[in-house]
Coordinates of C-alpha atoms in Angstrom, one line a residue:
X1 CA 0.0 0.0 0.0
X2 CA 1.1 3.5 -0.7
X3 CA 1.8 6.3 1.9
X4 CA 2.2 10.0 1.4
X5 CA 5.2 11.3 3.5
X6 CA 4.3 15.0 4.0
X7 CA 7.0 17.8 5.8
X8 CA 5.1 20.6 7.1
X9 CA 5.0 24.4 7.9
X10 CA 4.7 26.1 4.4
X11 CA 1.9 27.8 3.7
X12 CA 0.7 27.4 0.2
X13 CA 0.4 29.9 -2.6
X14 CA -1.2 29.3 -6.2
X15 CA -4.2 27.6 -8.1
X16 CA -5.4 24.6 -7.7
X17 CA -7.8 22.9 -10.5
X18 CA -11.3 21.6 -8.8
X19 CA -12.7 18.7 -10.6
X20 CA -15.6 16.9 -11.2
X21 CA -17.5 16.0 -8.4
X22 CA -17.3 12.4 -6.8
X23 CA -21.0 12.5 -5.5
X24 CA -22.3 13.6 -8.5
X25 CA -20.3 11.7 -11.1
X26 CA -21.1 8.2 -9.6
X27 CA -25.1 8.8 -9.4
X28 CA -24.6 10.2 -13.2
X29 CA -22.8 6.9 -14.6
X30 CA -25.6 5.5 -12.5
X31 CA -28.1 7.3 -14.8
X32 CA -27.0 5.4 -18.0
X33 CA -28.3 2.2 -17.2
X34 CA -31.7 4.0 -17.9
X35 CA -31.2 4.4 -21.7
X36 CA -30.2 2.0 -24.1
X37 CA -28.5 5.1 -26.0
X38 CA -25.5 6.5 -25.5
X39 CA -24.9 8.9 -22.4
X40 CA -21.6 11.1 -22.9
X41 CA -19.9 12.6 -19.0
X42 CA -17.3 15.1 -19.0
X43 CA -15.5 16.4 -16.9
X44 CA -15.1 13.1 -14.9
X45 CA -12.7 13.3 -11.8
X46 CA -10.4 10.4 -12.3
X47 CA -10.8 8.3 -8.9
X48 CA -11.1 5.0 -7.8
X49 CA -14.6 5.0 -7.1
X50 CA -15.2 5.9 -10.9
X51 CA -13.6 2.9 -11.8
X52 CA -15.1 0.9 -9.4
X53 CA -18.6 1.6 -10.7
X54 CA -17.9 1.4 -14.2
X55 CA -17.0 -2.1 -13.8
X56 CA -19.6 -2.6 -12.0
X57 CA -21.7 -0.8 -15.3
X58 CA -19.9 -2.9 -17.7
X59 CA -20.4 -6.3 -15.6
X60 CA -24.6 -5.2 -16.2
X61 CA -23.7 -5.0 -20.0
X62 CA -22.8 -1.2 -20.7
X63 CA -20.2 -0.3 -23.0
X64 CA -18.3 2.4 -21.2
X65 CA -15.6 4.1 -23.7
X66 CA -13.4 6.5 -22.6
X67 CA -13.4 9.3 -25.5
X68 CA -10.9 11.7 -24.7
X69 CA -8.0 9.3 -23.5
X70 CA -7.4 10.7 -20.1
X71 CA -10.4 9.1 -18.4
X72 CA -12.2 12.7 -18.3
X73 CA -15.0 11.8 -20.7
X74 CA -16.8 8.6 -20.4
X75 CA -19.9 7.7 -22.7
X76 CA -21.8 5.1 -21.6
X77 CA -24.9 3.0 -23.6
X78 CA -26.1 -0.4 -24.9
X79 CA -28.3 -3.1 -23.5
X80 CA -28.6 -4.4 -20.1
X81 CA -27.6 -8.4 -20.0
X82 CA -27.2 -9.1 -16.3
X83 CA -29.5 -7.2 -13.5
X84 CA -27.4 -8.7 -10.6
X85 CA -24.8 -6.4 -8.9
X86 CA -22.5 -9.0 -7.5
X87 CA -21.3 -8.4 -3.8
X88 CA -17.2 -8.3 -5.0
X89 CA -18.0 -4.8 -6.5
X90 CA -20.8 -3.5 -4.4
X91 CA -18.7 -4.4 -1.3
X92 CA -15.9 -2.2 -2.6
X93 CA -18.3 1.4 -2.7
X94 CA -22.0 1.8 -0.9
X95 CA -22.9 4.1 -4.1
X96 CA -23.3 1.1 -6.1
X97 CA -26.8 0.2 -4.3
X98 CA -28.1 3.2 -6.8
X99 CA -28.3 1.1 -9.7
X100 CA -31.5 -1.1 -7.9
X101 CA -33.9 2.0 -8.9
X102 CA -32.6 1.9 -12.6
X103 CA -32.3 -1.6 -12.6
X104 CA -35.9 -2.1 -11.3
X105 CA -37.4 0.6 -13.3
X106 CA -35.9 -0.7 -16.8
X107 CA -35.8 -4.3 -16.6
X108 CA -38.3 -5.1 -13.9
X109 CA -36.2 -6.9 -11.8
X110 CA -32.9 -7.0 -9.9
X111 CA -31.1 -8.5 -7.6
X112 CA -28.2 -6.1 -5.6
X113 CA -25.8 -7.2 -3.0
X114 CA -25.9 -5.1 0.6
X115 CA -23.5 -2.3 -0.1
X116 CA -20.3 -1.6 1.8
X117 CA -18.0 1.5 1.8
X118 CA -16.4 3.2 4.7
X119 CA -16.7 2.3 8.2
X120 CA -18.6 5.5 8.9
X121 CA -21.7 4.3 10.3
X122 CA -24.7 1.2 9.6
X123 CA -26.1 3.9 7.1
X124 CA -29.4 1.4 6.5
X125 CA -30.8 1.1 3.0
X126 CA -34.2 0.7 4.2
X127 CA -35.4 4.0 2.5
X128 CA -34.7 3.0 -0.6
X129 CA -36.5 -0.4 -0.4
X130 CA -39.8 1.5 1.1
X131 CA -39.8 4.0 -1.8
X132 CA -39.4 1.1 -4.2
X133 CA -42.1 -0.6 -2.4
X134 CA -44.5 2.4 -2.6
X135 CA -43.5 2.9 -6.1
X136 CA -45.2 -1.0 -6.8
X137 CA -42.1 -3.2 -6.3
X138 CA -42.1 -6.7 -4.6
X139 CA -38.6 -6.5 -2.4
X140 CA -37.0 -9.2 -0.4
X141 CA -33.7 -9.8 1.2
X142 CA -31.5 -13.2 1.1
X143 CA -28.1 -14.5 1.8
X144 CA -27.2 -10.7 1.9
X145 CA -29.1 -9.7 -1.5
X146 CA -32.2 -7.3 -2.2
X147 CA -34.1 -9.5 -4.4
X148 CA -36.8 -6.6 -6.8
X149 CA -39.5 -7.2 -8.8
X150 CA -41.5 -5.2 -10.6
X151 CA -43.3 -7.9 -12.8
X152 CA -46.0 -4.6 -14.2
X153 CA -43.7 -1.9 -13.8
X154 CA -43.5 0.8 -11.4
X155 CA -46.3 3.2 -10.8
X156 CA -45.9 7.1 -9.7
X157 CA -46.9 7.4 -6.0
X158 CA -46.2 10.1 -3.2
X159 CA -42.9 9.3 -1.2
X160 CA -42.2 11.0 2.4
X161 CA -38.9 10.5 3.6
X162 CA -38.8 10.4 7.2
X163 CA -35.2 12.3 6.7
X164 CA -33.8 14.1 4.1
X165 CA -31.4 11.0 2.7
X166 CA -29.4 12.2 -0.4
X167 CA -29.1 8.3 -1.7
X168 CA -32.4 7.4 -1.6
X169 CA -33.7 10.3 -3.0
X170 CA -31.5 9.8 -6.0
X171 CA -32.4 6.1 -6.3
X172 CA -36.2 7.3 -6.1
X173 CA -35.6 9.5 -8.6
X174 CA -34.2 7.8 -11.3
X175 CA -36.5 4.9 -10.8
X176 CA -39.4 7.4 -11.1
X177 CA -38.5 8.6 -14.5
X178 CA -39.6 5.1 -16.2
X179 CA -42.7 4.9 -13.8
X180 CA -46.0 4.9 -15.3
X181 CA -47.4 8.6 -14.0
X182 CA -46.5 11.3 -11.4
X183 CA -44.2 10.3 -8.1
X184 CA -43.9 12.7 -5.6
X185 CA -41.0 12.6 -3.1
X186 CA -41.5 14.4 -0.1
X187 CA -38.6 15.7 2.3
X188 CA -36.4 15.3 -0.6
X189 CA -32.5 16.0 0.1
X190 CA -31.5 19.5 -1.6
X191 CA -27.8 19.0 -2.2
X192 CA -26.6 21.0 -5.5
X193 CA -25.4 17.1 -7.0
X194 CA -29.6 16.3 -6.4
X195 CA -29.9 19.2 -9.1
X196 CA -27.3 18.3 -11.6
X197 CA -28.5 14.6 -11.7
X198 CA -32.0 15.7 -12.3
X199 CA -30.5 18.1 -15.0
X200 CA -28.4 15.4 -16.8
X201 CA -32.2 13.1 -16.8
X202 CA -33.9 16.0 -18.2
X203 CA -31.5 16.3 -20.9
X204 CA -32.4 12.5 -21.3
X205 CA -36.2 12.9 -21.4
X206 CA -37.1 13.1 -17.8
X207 CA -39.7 15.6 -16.7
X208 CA -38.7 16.3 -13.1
X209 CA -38.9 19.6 -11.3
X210 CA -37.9 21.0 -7.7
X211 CA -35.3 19.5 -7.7
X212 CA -32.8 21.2 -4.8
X213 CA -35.8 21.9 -3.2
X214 CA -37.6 19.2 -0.5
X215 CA -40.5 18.1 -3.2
X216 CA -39.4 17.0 -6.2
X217 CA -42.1 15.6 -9.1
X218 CA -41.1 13.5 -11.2
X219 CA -43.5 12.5 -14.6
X220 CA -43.2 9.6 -15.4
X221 CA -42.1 8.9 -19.5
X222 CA -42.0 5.5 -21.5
X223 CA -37.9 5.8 -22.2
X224 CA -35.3 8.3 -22.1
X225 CA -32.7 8.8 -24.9
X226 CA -29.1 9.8 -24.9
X227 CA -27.3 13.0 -24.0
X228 CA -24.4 15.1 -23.2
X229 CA -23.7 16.8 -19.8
X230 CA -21.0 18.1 -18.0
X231 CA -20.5 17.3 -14.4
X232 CA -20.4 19.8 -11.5
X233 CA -17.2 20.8 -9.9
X234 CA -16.6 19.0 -6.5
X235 CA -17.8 21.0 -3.5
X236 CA -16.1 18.5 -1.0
X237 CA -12.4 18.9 -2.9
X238 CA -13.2 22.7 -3.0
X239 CA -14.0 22.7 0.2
X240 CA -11.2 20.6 1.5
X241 CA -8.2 22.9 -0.3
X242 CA -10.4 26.2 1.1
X243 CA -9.3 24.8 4.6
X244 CA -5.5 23.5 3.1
X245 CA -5.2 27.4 2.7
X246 CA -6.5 28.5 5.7
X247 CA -4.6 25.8 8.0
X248 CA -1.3 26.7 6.5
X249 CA -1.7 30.4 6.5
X250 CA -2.0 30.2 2.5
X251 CA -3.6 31.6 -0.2
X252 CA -5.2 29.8 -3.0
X253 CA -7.5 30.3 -6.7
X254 CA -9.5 27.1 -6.2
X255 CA -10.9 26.9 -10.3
X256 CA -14.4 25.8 -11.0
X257 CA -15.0 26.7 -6.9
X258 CA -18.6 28.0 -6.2
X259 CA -19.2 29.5 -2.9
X260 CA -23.0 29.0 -4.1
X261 CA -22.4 25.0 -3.9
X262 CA -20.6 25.7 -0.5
X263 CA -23.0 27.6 1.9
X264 CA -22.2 26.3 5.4
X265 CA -18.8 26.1 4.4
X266 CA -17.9 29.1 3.8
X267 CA -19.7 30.7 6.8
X268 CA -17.6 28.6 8.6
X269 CA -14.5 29.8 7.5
X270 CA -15.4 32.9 7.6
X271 CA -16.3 33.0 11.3
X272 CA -12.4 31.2 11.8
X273 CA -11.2 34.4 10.6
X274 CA -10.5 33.2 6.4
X275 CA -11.4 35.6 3.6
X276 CA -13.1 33.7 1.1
X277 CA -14.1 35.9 -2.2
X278 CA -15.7 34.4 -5.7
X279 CA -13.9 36.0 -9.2
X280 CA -16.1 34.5 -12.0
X281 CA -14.7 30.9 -12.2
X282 CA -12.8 31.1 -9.0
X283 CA -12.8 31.0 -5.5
X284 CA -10.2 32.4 -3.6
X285 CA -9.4 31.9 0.1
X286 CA -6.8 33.5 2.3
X287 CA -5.4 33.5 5.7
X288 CA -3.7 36.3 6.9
X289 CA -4.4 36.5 10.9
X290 CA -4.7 33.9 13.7
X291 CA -7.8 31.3 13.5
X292 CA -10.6 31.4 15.8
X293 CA -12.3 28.6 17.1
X294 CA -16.1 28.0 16.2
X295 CA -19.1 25.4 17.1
X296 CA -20.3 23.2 14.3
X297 CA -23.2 21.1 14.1
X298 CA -22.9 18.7 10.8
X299 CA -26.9 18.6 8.8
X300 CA -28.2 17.8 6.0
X301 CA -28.2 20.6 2.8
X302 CA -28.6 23.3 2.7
X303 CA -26.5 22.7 6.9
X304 CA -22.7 22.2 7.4
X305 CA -21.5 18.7 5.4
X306 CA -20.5 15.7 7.5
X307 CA -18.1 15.2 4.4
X308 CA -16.8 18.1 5.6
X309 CA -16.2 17.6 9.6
X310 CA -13.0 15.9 10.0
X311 CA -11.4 18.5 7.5
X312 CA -12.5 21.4 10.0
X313 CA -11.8 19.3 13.0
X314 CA -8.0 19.5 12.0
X315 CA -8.2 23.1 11.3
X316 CA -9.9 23.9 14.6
X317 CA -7.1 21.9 16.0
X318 CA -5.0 24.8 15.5
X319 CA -7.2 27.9 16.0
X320 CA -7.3 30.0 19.2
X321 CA -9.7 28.6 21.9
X322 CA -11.9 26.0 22.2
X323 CA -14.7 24.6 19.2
X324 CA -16.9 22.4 19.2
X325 CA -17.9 19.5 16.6
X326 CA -21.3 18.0 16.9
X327 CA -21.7 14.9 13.8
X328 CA -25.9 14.2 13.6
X329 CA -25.5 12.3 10.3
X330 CA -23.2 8.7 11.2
X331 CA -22.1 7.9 14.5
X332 CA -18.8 6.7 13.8
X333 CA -17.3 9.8 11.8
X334 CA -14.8 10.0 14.7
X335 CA -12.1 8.0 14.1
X336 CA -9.5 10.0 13.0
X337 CA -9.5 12.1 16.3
X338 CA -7.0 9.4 17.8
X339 CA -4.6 9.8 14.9
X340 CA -5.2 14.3 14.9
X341 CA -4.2 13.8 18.8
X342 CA -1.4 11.8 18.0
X343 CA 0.3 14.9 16.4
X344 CA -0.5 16.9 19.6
X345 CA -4.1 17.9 18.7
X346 CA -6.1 17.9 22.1
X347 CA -9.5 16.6 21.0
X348 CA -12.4 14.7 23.6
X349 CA -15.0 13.4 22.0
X350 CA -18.0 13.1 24.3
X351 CA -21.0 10.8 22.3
X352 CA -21.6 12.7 19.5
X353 CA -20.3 16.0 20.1
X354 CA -15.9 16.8 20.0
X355 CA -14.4 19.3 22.4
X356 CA -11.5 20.7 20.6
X357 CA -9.1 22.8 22.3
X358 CA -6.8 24.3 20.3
X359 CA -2.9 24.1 19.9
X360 CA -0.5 26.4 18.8
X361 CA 1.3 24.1 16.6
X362 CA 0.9 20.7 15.7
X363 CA 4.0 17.7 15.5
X364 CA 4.8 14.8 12.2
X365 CA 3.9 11.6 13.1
X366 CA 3.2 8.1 11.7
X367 CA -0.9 8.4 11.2
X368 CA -3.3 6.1 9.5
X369 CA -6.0 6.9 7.4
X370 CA -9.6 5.4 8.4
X371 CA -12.0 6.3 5.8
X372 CA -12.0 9.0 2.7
X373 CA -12.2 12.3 4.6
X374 CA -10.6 11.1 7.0
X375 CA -7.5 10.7 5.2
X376 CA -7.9 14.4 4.0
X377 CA -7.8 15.9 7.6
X378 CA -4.2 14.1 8.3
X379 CA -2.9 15.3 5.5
X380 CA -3.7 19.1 6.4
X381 CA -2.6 18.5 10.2
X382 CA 0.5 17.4 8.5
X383 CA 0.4 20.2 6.1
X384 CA 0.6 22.3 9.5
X385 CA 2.7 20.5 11.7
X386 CA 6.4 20.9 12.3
X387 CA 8.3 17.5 11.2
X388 CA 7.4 14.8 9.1
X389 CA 4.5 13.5 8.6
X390 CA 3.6 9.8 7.1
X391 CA 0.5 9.0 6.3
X392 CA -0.5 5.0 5.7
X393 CA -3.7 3.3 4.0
X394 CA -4.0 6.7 1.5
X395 CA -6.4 4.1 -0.6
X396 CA -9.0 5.5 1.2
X397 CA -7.9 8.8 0.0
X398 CA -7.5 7.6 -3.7
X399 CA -11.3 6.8 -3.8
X400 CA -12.5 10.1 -4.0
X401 CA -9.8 12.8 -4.1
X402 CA -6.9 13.1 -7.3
X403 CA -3.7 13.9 -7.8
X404 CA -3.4 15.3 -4.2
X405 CA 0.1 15.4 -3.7
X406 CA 0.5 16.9 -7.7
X407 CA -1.9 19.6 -6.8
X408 CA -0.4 20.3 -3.2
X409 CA 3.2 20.6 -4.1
X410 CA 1.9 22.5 -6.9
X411 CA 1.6 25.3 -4.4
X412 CA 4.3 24.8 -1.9
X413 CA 3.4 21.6 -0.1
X414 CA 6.6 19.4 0.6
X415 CA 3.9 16.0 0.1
X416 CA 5.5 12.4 -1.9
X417 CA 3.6 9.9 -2.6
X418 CA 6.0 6.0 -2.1
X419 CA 4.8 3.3 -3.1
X420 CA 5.4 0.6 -1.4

């Protein structure tokens, strides 16, 4: 396995390229198993989790053809010939279970293994199974597979969510667009991905509308066709290099950045005491005085981003006084606080809520990545700390974030990737 070894205590200067969002490029492959035409994606982010689910794409019987060479534009299109999703892929990534909706709604049957994914919590897929079942499907579980039928099709109903869960909305969504009349999904999730997926099946034929808001109607169509569409930037990798500048006293043009897509985020940083200003395509963020210490409280869009917790938990590592991190979405998005106190961070967690006092400088140590954003909050305590850093188990990392250490020593980070 690979390890980044990372020498700290420069702050970094320059641009940094955001690409194509992870939670939005995954849901959008997702979306070609709906058409039997061909579906075109740029502006792809090149990460592991891309390849594992266009295997897992191809295993159904999609072509998937990378057209510009460099893995940034993907078509995908042709028949389905296999509606199982086999548990040696789905194990590897708990996005794949979005491919039951598709599945069910094209071919009128399917059969998905129980996802897996990181360790961050039980994360149940039981909202997507009631949906289905509301929508008209026959679901049953065995030997660790959802077993879906559909035998008549699926028929438009009205969906409430009991919470705002960004997976099963999208599975409910695409499943909707092949359903015979008008599904209403209530207590929808709003994330800005939610809108560029419904954008992307629009361009295909859908008729759905409110999307980004918490009802979204879908009108149900016979079939959708083929289409082009560019994927969103990543708000997670934006938001991760906005606190990378900030930690290390930096300041850096993050390209493609929205503050838009960021909300929470940026308040956040702002109340640390980081500038954060939008030029056209570009967001810029800058550190010029000491970091203060806040109280966050992770919820779902349009609140703070539990994708986004462990990457402010090692910046308010190093700000003045004491913060406060309280994680409402998965109970066991706490892991890395042993390895951020290893390097002298001074962190109690207390059941869901972390008391973080902070430091005025942070020391390199071995550390171990636990899950993807995780792995993304050592490296910036290491980005910050004095010594050197190392930094184990960085697959994690490589399933959602690319060419870190190019883009960080790019702009003044002293980060190498071995291989071991």
């Amino acid at each position: 396995m690979d390890h980044f070894v990372i020498r700290g205590g420069r702050p970094l200067h320059g641009e940094i390229a955001i690409g194509g969002a992870k939670n939005a490029g995954l849901k959008l492959l997702v979306a070609g198993l709906l058409t039997s035409e061909r579906l075109v994606l740029s502006n792809v982010p090149h990460i592991a989790d891309i390849a594992t689910m266009r295997a897992l794409l191809e295993q159904h019987g999609l072509a998937v053809h990378d057209l510009a060479g460099d893995g940034s534009t993907l078509s995908v299109g042709g028949e389905i010939t296999n509606t199982e999703a086999p548990y040696d892929i789905v194990s590897k990534m708990r996005a794949s279970i979005l491919v039951l909706g598709p599945l069910l709604a094209r071919c009128r049957e399917a059969r998905v293994s129980l996802p897996g994914g990181c360790a961050i919590g039980t994360r149940p897929v039981d909202l997507h199974l009631k949906g289905l079942e509301t929508l008209g499907a026959e679901i049953t579980l065995e030997n660790g597979y959802i077993n879906a039928r559909a035998p008549k099709g699926l028929k438009g109903e009205r969906i409430i969510l009991p919470f705002a869960s960004v997976g099963a909305t999208e599975n409910l969504m695409m499943a909707a667009t092949l359903a015979q009349g008008k599904t209403e999904i209530i207590n929808a999730a709003r994330e800005p991905e939610m809108v560029d997926l419904a954008n992307c099946l629009n361009a295909m034929g859908a008729r759905i509308t409110g999307a980004g808001s918490s009802a979204i109607l879908i009108d149900g169509v016979e079939a959708l066709h083929g289409a082009e569409h560019r994927i969103m930037p990543d708000r997670i990798e934006c938001g991760t290099y906005a606190c990378a500048a900030a930690i290390t006293g930096g300041d850096l043009r993050l390209v493609g950045g929205q503050m838009d897509h960021l909300g929470a985020v940026v308040r956040a940083l702002e109340e640390c005491g980081v500038e954060v200003t939008q030029d056209g395509n570009t967001m810029r963020v800058r550190r010029t005085g000491a970091l203060r210490g806040i109280d966050i409280m992770t919820e779902p869009y349009p609140g703070f981003p539990t994708d986004m917790q462990a990457q402010f938990m090692a910046l308010l590592s190093v700000a003045e006084g004491a913060s406060m991190i309280t994680e409402t979405i998965f109970e066991n998005r706490f892991m890395h606080v042993p390895e951020l106190n290893r390097m002298g961070a001074r962190i109690n967690v207390h059941g869901s809520s972390a008391i973080i006092r902070g430091v005025h400088s942070l020391s390199g140590a071995p550390v171990m990545a636990t899950d993807l954003r995780a792995s993304f909050s050592l490296i910036l305590a290491g980005l910050a700390a004095h010594g050197e850093t190392i930094l184990s188990r960085v697959y994690h990392l490589d399933r959602g974030y690319e060419a870190v250490e190019r883009k960080l020593a790019k702009c003044g980070a002293l980060i190498e990737r071995v291989r071991d």
